[in-house]
Short mmCIF file of C-alpha atoms and ligand atoms in Angstrom, two decimals:
data_model
loop_
_atom_site.label_atom_id
_atom_site.label_comp_id
_atom_site.label_asym_id
_atom_site.label_seq_id
_atom_site.Cartn_x
_atom_site.Cartn_y
_atom_site.Cartn_z
CA MET A 7 116.88 -47.54 104.91
CA GLY A 8 113.29 -48.73 104.60
CA ILE A 9 112.09 -52.17 103.56
CA ILE A 10 108.66 -52.79 102.06
CA GLY A 11 107.74 -56.43 102.63
CA THR A 12 108.36 -59.04 105.30
CA GLY A 13 108.84 -62.20 103.22
CA TYR A 14 111.89 -64.07 101.93
CA ALA A 15 113.31 -61.26 99.79
CA ALA A 16 112.71 -58.64 102.53
CA ARG A 17 114.44 -60.82 105.13
CA SER A 18 117.40 -61.43 102.84
CA ARG A 19 117.71 -57.64 102.42
CA ALA A 20 117.49 -56.98 106.15
CA GLU A 21 120.13 -59.58 106.92
CA ALA A 22 122.46 -58.21 104.25
CA LEU A 23 122.04 -54.66 105.61
CA ARG A 24 122.73 -55.83 109.14
CA LYS A 25 125.91 -57.55 107.91
CA ASP A 26 127.06 -54.31 106.27
CA GLY A 27 126.91 -52.67 109.70
CA GLN A 28 127.05 -49.07 108.48
CA VAL A 29 123.41 -48.54 107.63
CA GLU A 30 120.31 -48.36 109.77
CA ILE A 31 116.99 -50.01 108.94
CA VAL A 32 114.56 -47.34 110.07
CA ALA A 33 111.26 -48.86 109.05
CA VAL A 34 109.64 -52.02 107.74
CA VAL A 35 106.26 -52.05 106.01
CA GLY A 36 104.24 -55.25 106.22
CA ARG A 37 100.72 -56.43 105.79
CA SER A 38 99.96 -58.47 108.89
CA PRO A 39 100.54 -56.43 112.10
CA GLU A 40 102.10 -59.34 113.97
CA ARG A 41 104.57 -60.35 111.30
CA SER A 42 105.56 -56.75 110.70
CA ALA A 43 106.06 -55.98 114.40
CA THR A 44 108.20 -59.09 114.92
CA PHE A 45 110.27 -58.42 111.81
CA ALA A 46 110.77 -54.73 112.69
CA ALA A 47 111.73 -55.52 116.29
CA GLU A 48 114.30 -58.07 115.14
CA PHE A 49 116.10 -55.39 113.12
CA GLY A 50 115.53 -52.44 115.48
CA ALA A 51 113.09 -50.75 113.11
CA VAL A 52 109.61 -49.25 113.35
CA ALA A 53 106.71 -51.20 111.79
CA TYR A 54 104.39 -49.44 109.33
CA PHE A 55 101.36 -50.84 107.54
CA ASP A 56 101.14 -48.24 104.85
CA TRP A 57 104.07 -47.20 102.64
CA SER A 58 102.66 -43.78 101.80
CA SER A 59 102.73 -42.71 105.46
CA LEU A 60 106.27 -44.09 105.75
CA PHE A 61 107.46 -41.88 102.89
CA ARG A 62 105.71 -38.88 104.47
CA GLU A 63 106.95 -39.42 108.00
CA GLN A 64 110.53 -40.71 107.67
CA ARG A 65 113.52 -39.32 105.82
CA LEU A 66 114.98 -42.36 104.08
CA ASP A 67 118.07 -42.51 101.87
CA LEU A 68 117.15 -45.82 100.29
CA VAL A 69 114.15 -48.12 100.12
CA PHE A 70 113.85 -51.78 99.10
CA VAL A 71 110.55 -52.68 97.43
CA SER A 72 110.35 -56.38 98.33
CA THR A 73 106.64 -57.05 98.34
CA ILE A 74 104.05 -58.49 95.89
CA ASN A 75 104.50 -57.68 92.21
CA ARG A 76 101.21 -55.78 91.74
CA ASP A 77 102.42 -52.97 94.04
CA HIS A 78 106.00 -52.54 92.74
CA GLY A 79 105.28 -49.75 90.26
CA ALA A 80 103.13 -47.62 92.57
CA ILE A 81 105.52 -47.90 95.52
CA ALA A 82 108.59 -47.17 93.38
CA ARG A 83 106.87 -44.08 91.96
CA ALA A 84 105.96 -42.76 95.42
CA ALA A 85 109.50 -43.42 96.69
CA LEU A 86 111.16 -41.64 93.75
CA GLU A 87 108.73 -38.73 94.07
CA ALA A 88 109.73 -38.49 97.74
CA GLY A 89 113.39 -38.23 96.64
CA ILE A 90 114.46 -41.69 97.86
CA HIS A 91 116.92 -43.99 96.04
CA THR A 92 114.96 -47.11 95.18
CA VAL A 93 115.68 -50.82 94.77
CA VAL A 94 112.85 -52.95 93.36
CA GLU A 95 112.81 -56.75 93.22
CA TYR A 96 111.89 -57.86 89.71
CA PRO A 97 109.57 -57.14 87.97
CA LEU A 98 109.93 -53.34 88.10
CA ALA A 99 106.24 -53.02 87.18
CA LEU A 100 103.57 -55.18 85.59
CA SER A 101 103.44 -52.99 82.48
CA LEU A 102 106.23 -51.87 80.16
CA ALA A 103 104.83 -48.33 79.94
CA GLU A 104 104.88 -47.97 83.73
CA ALA A 105 108.43 -49.38 83.91
CA ARG A 106 109.68 -46.98 81.22
CA SER A 107 108.08 -44.06 82.97
CA LEU A 108 109.76 -45.00 86.28
CA VAL A 109 113.19 -45.24 84.61
CA GLN A 110 112.60 -41.76 83.20
CA LEU A 111 111.42 -40.37 86.54
CA ALA A 112 114.54 -41.69 88.32
CA ALA A 113 116.78 -40.14 85.65
CA GLU A 114 115.01 -36.78 85.96
CA ARG A 115 115.38 -36.82 89.74
CA ARG A 116 118.96 -38.13 89.58
CA LEU A 117 118.05 -41.02 91.86
CA LEU A 118 119.12 -44.63 91.75
CA LEU A 119 116.45 -47.01 90.49
CA HIS A 120 117.94 -50.48 90.66
CA VAL A 121 115.94 -53.54 89.64
CA GLU A 122 117.23 -56.68 91.30
CA HIS A 123 117.79 -59.63 88.95
CA ILE A 124 119.82 -61.97 91.12
CA GLU A 125 119.78 -64.79 88.58
CA LEU A 126 122.33 -62.77 86.56
CA LEU A 127 124.74 -62.98 89.51
CA SER A 128 124.40 -66.74 89.92
CA GLY A 129 127.25 -69.15 89.28
CA ILE A 130 125.23 -70.84 86.55
CA HIS A 131 124.69 -67.60 84.68
CA LEU A 132 128.36 -66.63 84.89
CA LEU A 133 129.24 -70.10 83.61
CA LEU A 134 126.89 -69.62 80.65
CA ARG A 135 128.49 -66.28 79.80
CA ARG A 136 131.90 -68.00 79.76
CA GLU A 137 131.00 -71.18 77.92
CA LEU A 138 128.42 -70.27 75.26
CA GLU A 139 130.96 -68.99 72.76
CA GLY A 140 132.64 -72.39 72.68
CA LEU A 141 129.44 -74.01 71.38
CA GLY A 142 129.74 -72.27 68.02
CA LYS A 143 126.73 -70.70 66.33
CA LEU A 144 123.72 -71.39 68.54
CA PHE A 145 120.80 -73.25 67.00
CA ALA A 146 118.16 -73.82 69.66
CA VAL A 147 117.55 -73.16 73.36
CA ARG A 148 115.08 -74.61 75.85
CA TYR A 149 114.46 -73.18 79.31
CA ILE A 150 111.97 -75.02 81.48
CA THR A 151 111.09 -74.46 85.12
CA LEU A 152 108.29 -76.55 86.56
CA THR A 153 107.34 -76.60 90.23
CA ALA A 154 104.98 -79.43 91.20
CA THR A 155 103.32 -78.73 94.57
CA HIS A 156 100.57 -80.71 96.31
CA PRO A 157 98.48 -78.99 97.50
CA ALA A 158 99.02 -75.69 95.66
CA PRO A 159 100.35 -73.16 98.19
CA ASP A 160 98.06 -70.46 99.52
CA ARG A 161 100.38 -67.67 98.31
CA TRP A 162 100.06 -64.46 96.33
CA THR A 163 102.12 -66.04 93.53
CA TYR A 164 98.99 -68.01 92.49
CA TRP A 165 96.83 -64.87 92.09
CA PRO A 166 97.06 -63.43 88.55
CA GLU A 167 96.31 -59.93 89.80
CA LEU A 168 99.08 -60.02 92.42
CA PHE A 169 101.77 -61.96 90.50
CA GLY A 170 101.03 -60.69 86.97
CA PHE A 171 101.17 -62.63 83.71
CA PRO A 172 103.40 -65.66 84.49
CA LEU A 173 106.32 -64.58 82.28
CA MET A 174 106.04 -61.05 83.71
CA GLY A 175 106.17 -62.22 87.36
CA ALA A 176 108.97 -64.58 86.34
CA VAL A 177 110.58 -62.14 83.86
CA SER A 178 113.98 -63.25 85.15
CA ARG A 179 113.78 -66.20 82.73
CA ILE A 180 113.45 -63.84 79.75
CA HIS A 181 116.05 -61.41 81.08
CA ARG A 182 118.58 -64.21 81.43
CA LEU A 183 118.08 -65.24 77.77
CA VAL A 184 118.22 -61.62 76.58
CA ASP A 185 121.45 -61.07 78.51
CA LEU A 186 123.01 -64.10 76.79
CA LEU A 187 121.42 -64.07 73.34
CA GLY A 188 120.39 -60.48 72.52
CA LYS A 189 117.08 -59.00 71.44
CA VAL A 190 113.88 -60.92 70.76
CA GLU A 191 111.91 -60.03 67.64
CA ARG A 192 108.75 -62.17 67.80
CA VAL A 193 106.88 -64.12 70.43
CA SER A 194 104.22 -66.79 70.32
CA CYS A 195 102.81 -67.80 73.68
CA GLN A 196 100.11 -70.00 75.21
CA LEU A 197 98.85 -70.05 78.78
CA ARG A 198 96.61 -72.39 80.73
CA TYR A 199 95.37 -71.83 84.26
CA ASP A 200 93.54 -74.51 86.23
CA GLY A 201 91.81 -74.65 89.59
CA PRO A 202 88.48 -74.33 91.42
CA ASP A 203 88.92 -70.66 92.42
CA LEU A 204 89.47 -69.15 88.98
CA PRO A 205 89.61 -66.41 87.86
CA GLN A 206 90.87 -64.92 91.18
CA ARG A 207 93.31 -67.69 92.00
CA TYR A 208 94.71 -70.68 90.14
CA SER A 209 96.06 -73.88 91.58
CA SER A 210 98.06 -74.65 88.42
CA CYS A 211 99.62 -72.59 85.70
CA TYR A 212 101.42 -73.66 82.52
CA CYS A 213 102.84 -71.03 80.21
CA THR A 214 104.98 -71.75 77.18
CA ALA A 215 106.48 -69.26 74.73
CA GLN A 216 108.51 -69.48 71.54
CA LEU A 217 110.95 -66.60 71.29
CA SER A 218 112.49 -65.72 67.90
CA PHE A 219 115.71 -63.80 68.48
CA ALA A 220 117.04 -61.12 66.15
CA ASN A 221 120.04 -63.39 65.44
CA GLY A 222 117.72 -66.13 64.13
CA LEU A 223 117.88 -68.34 67.22
CA LEU A 224 114.74 -70.04 68.49
CA ALA A 225 114.14 -70.47 72.23
CA VAL A 226 111.31 -72.30 73.92
CA LEU A 227 110.53 -71.04 77.39
CA THR A 228 108.20 -72.92 79.72
CA TYR A 229 107.10 -71.85 83.19
CA GLY A 230 104.71 -73.98 85.20
CA LYS A 231 103.70 -74.47 88.80
CA GLY A 232 100.98 -76.01 90.88
CA ASP A 233 99.03 -79.13 91.75
CA SER A 234 98.32 -80.44 88.24
CA LEU A 235 102.04 -80.93 87.63
CA TRP A 236 103.76 -84.07 88.85
CA CYS A 237 107.47 -83.47 88.47
CA SER A 238 109.58 -80.43 89.25
CA GLN A 239 112.21 -79.47 86.73
CA ARG A 240 114.80 -76.74 86.26
CA LEU A 241 116.30 -77.30 82.86
CA LEU A 242 118.30 -75.07 80.57
CA GLU A 243 119.63 -76.39 77.26
CA PHE A 244 121.78 -74.70 74.62
CA HIS A 245 122.37 -76.46 71.32
CA GLY A 246 125.13 -75.07 69.11
CA GLN A 247 126.96 -76.16 65.95
CA ARG A 248 130.01 -77.39 67.88
CA GLY A 249 128.43 -78.60 71.10
CA GLY A 250 125.74 -78.33 73.72
CA LEU A 251 125.33 -77.19 77.29
CA LEU A 252 122.83 -78.84 79.58
CA ILE A 253 121.92 -77.46 83.00
CA ASN A 254 119.71 -79.74 85.02
CA GLY A 255 119.02 -78.39 88.51
CA GLU A 256 122.41 -77.49 89.94
CA GLU A 257 124.35 -79.72 87.54
CA ALA A 258 125.95 -78.49 84.33
CA MET A 259 127.30 -80.62 81.45
CA LEU A 260 129.29 -79.58 78.42
CA LEU A 261 128.29 -81.88 75.55
CA ARG A 262 130.41 -82.78 72.52
CA ALA A 263 130.14 -85.63 70.04
CA GLY A 264 130.59 -88.74 72.18
CA SER A 265 131.46 -86.97 75.45
CA ALA A 266 129.93 -85.12 78.39
CA HIS A 267 132.06 -83.02 80.80
CA PRO A 268 130.59 -81.88 84.12
CA LEU A 269 131.17 -78.20 84.99
CA GLU A 270 131.23 -76.51 88.40
CA THR A 271 128.13 -74.29 88.94
CA GLY A 272 128.48 -72.72 92.38
CA SER A 273 125.63 -72.01 94.81
CA ARG A 274 122.29 -70.17 94.56
CA HIS A 275 122.75 -68.85 98.09
CA GLY A 276 123.95 -65.37 99.02
CA LEU A 277 122.70 -63.63 95.87
CA PHE A 278 120.45 -61.10 97.62
CA GLU A 279 123.39 -60.27 99.87
CA GLN A 280 125.63 -59.72 96.88
CA ASP A 281 123.02 -57.52 95.19
CA THR A 282 122.58 -55.47 98.38
CA ARG A 283 126.34 -55.02 98.75
CA MET A 284 126.63 -53.85 95.15
CA VAL A 285 123.86 -51.26 95.72
CA LEU A 286 125.59 -49.88 98.82
CA ASP A 287 128.98 -49.79 97.07
CA HIS A 288 127.34 -47.99 94.18
CA LEU A 289 125.80 -45.32 96.42
CA ARG A 290 128.88 -44.88 98.61
CA GLN A 291 131.70 -45.25 96.10
CA GLY A 292 130.08 -44.96 92.69
CA ARG A 293 130.93 -48.56 91.78
CA ALA A 294 129.09 -50.00 88.78
CA LEU A 295 125.98 -52.12 89.22
CA TYR A 296 125.24 -55.18 87.09
CA ILE A 297 121.93 -54.42 85.37
CA ASN A 298 121.71 -53.08 81.84
CA THR A 299 118.52 -50.97 81.92
CA GLU A 300 117.84 -51.44 78.20
CA ASN A 301 117.94 -55.24 78.56
CA MET A 302 115.77 -55.07 81.69
CA LEU A 303 113.14 -53.06 79.81
CA HIS A 304 113.45 -55.29 76.73
CA ALA A 305 112.74 -58.35 78.91
CA LEU A 306 109.54 -56.64 80.09
CA ALA A 307 108.64 -55.82 76.48
CA VAL A 308 109.05 -59.50 75.60
CA ALA A 309 106.90 -60.52 78.60
CA GLU A 310 104.23 -58.06 77.52
CA ALA A 311 104.37 -59.36 73.93
CA ALA A 312 103.95 -62.90 75.32
CA GLU A 313 100.90 -61.78 77.28
CA ARG A 314 99.40 -60.21 74.15
CA SER A 315 100.16 -63.35 72.14
CA ALA A 316 98.47 -65.58 74.74
CA GLN A 317 95.39 -63.34 74.65
CA THR A 318 95.15 -62.98 70.87
CA GLN A 319 96.53 -66.35 69.74
CA GLN A 320 98.75 -64.41 67.32
CA VAL A 321 102.46 -64.08 66.85
CA VAL A 322 103.42 -60.70 68.34
CA HIS A 323 106.36 -58.51 67.24
CA VAL A 324 108.26 -57.20 70.23
CA GLN A 325 109.31 -53.81 68.84
CA ASP A 326 105.94 -52.46 67.88
CA GLU A 327 103.75 -55.21 69.29
CA ILE A 328 101.48 -55.20 66.28
CA PRO A 329 100.13 -58.72 65.58
CA THR A 330 101.30 -60.16 62.26
P1 NAP B 5 106.99 -63.69 100.06
O1 NAP B 5 108.01 -64.37 100.89
O2 NAP B 5 105.70 -64.38 99.80
O3 NAP B 5 106.66 -62.26 100.73
C1 NAP B 5 105.66 -61.44 100.18
C2 NAP B 5 105.41 -60.17 101.00
O4 NAP B 5 104.23 -59.55 100.48
C3 NAP B 5 105.12 -60.42 102.48
O5 NAP B 5 105.47 -59.26 103.19
C4 NAP B 5 103.60 -60.59 102.49
O6 NAP B 5 103.00 -60.24 103.72
C5 NAP B 5 103.18 -59.57 101.48
N1 NAP B 5 101.89 -59.94 100.85
C6 NAP B 5 101.45 -61.18 100.52
N2 NAP B 5 100.24 -61.11 99.96
C7 NAP B 5 99.89 -59.80 99.97
C8 NAP B 5 98.74 -59.09 99.53
N3 NAP B 5 97.68 -59.70 98.99
N4 NAP B 5 98.73 -57.75 99.68
C9 NAP B 5 99.77 -57.09 100.24
N5 NAP B 5 100.88 -57.73 100.67
C10 NAP B 5 100.94 -59.07 100.53
O7 NAP B 5 107.58 -63.29 98.63
P2 NAP B 5 109.13 -63.07 98.20
O8 NAP B 5 109.68 -64.33 97.66
O9 NAP B 5 109.86 -62.35 99.28
O10 NAP B 5 108.90 -62.09 96.95
C11 NAP B 5 108.87 -60.68 97.09
C12 NAP B 5 109.36 -60.06 95.79
O11 NAP B 5 110.70 -60.47 95.55
C13 NAP B 5 108.56 -60.49 94.57
O12 NAP B 5 108.42 -59.40 93.71
C14 NAP B 5 109.43 -61.54 93.91
O13 NAP B 5 109.23 -61.58 92.50
C15 NAP B 5 110.82 -60.99 94.23
N6 NAP B 5 111.89 -61.99 94.16
C16 NAP B 5 111.90 -63.05 95.03
C17 NAP B 5 112.93 -63.99 94.96
C18 NAP B 5 113.02 -65.18 95.89
O14 NAP B 5 113.98 -65.92 95.82
N7 NAP B 5 112.08 -65.43 96.78
C19 NAP B 5 113.96 -63.83 94.02
C20 NAP B 5 113.93 -62.74 93.17
C21 NAP B 5 112.89 -61.82 93.27
P3 NAP B 5 102.41 -61.39 104.70
O15 NAP B 5 103.61 -62.09 105.22
O16 NAP B 5 101.68 -60.63 105.73
O17 NAP B 5 101.55 -62.28 103.84
C1 BLA B 6 113.12 -66.42 92.22
N1 BLA B 6 111.79 -67.45 94.01
C2 BLA B 6 111.94 -66.56 93.00
C3 BLA B 6 110.73 -65.79 92.86
C4 BLA B 6 109.87 -66.23 93.85
C5 BLA B 6 110.54 -67.28 94.54
C6 BLA B 6 108.45 -65.70 94.15
C7 BLA B 6 110.44 -64.73 91.84
C8 BLA B 6 109.49 -65.22 90.75
C9 BLA B 6 110.11 -66.26 89.81
O1 BLA B 6 111.14 -65.97 89.18
O2 BLA B 6 109.54 -67.36 89.71
C10 BLA B 6 110.00 -68.03 95.63
N2 BLA B 6 111.84 -69.73 95.64
C11 BLA B 6 110.66 -69.20 96.12
C12 BLA B 6 110.18 -70.01 97.21
C13 BLA B 6 111.12 -71.04 97.36
C14 BLA B 6 112.17 -70.84 96.35
C15 BLA B 6 108.93 -69.82 98.01
O3 BLA B 6 113.19 -71.56 96.18
C16 BLA B 6 111.04 -72.10 98.35
C17 BLA B 6 112.11 -72.84 98.67
N3 BLA B 6 114.68 -68.32 96.45
C18 BLA B 6 114.28 -68.81 97.65
C19 BLA B 6 115.28 -69.76 98.10
C20 BLA B 6 116.28 -69.81 97.10
C21 BLA B 6 115.87 -68.89 96.09
C22 BLA B 6 115.19 -70.52 99.38
O4 BLA B 6 113.23 -68.47 98.23
C23 BLA B 6 117.53 -70.59 97.00
C24 BLA B 6 118.42 -70.77 97.90
C25 BLA B 6 116.57 -68.60 94.89
N4 BLA B 6 114.63 -67.64 93.71
C26 BLA B 6 115.94 -67.90 93.80
C27 BLA B 6 116.62 -67.36 92.66
C28 BLA B 6 115.64 -66.71 91.91
C29 BLA B 6 114.39 -66.92 92.60
C30 BLA B 6 118.10 -67.46 92.35
C31 BLA B 6 115.86 -65.92 90.65
C32 BLA B 6 115.22 -66.55 89.46
C33 BLA B 6 115.91 -67.74 88.86
O5 BLA B 6 115.92 -68.82 89.50
O6 BLA B 6 116.42 -67.64 87.75
#
């Protein structure tokens, strides 16, 4: 196995692989020589600073692309072209066209291309899949994640070029809604960046989109982070004809006229490990994975439509992306 990246996702992968015990981490590719050497030594691997030389020099069965979003598409392409099964942390690529072309390339080469979307494995998501039907016909949805941080962190996630359009870098929010509610037809989106180092880097970002689903449902999706925000929030609300579901942080409530029942949500820990185990079981025993490729690509199409809408100030149709 090879791992590209040395951050949180990469470490979670390495630890999960070590736990499995039947695979060998051959190489780790990092950016800073020190961090990469320490990381590689900890897992008995060789440190590389350049993924293209890794793919030339080592014969890998599987690679995990766990680095900054900007590089996902190019690394995945090189890995697939080198005949290596590939796992990419979301987003698969920062453009829908590139993502589609990678899915096609993997199919042609008969290689696994798995895009991690751990939020779909979470206790909260499984709870939603179970409980939504009981709310009757859904009417409205709100999904808000705000991260207030003072000062804004000096991380790649605050660089538009490295993270991508906010709802592309955080496409998991859209994918979760698509998984539960179906296809999105139209998107209207607005974005504000703030900070002294624009346009390279922002210190605050606030992005809000209205998603019109094919089934008529309206969802409002808000993603914000940075030093001009003053409260952090992780809120998911479903309003249906017979009841509501409110998820606030790790707490879930089933709402009916005059009553509120708390529901058990489970933990957010261990999801990378579960994803890694499912990939290995898939490659060794042919067990099914959990990502529907069409939904994964549709979520990217919605993110791209949101980006276009924010640029043009128009409502954008997801299918053809022609402004109305
Ligand atoms: P992270 O902890 O910040 O690690 C980022 C990695 O990229 C590090 O190896 C870092 O190297 C490197 N890097 C940073 N800036 C770079 C630059 N300008 N050029 C080249 N390399 C650079 O990030 P993470 O949370 O692991 O995220 C990695 C991927 O996993 C992302 O695509 C993210 O969307 C995805 N993901 C993360 C989570 C999560 O819970 N964290 C969940 C789902 C998906 P240095 O250490 O040398 O800076
Ligand atoms: C998603 N978490 C992400 C992403 C990044 C981080 C870059 C992908 C982009 C996005 O969807 O916004 C980064 N998350 C962090 C950092 C912390 C954090 C730096 O919580 C600092 C504490 N991820 C973690 C940790 C947990 C975690 C410690 O780094 C929890 C135990 C969970 N992050 C987590 C999950 C997702 C995610 C489940 C999937 C998206 C979702 O929440 O729906």
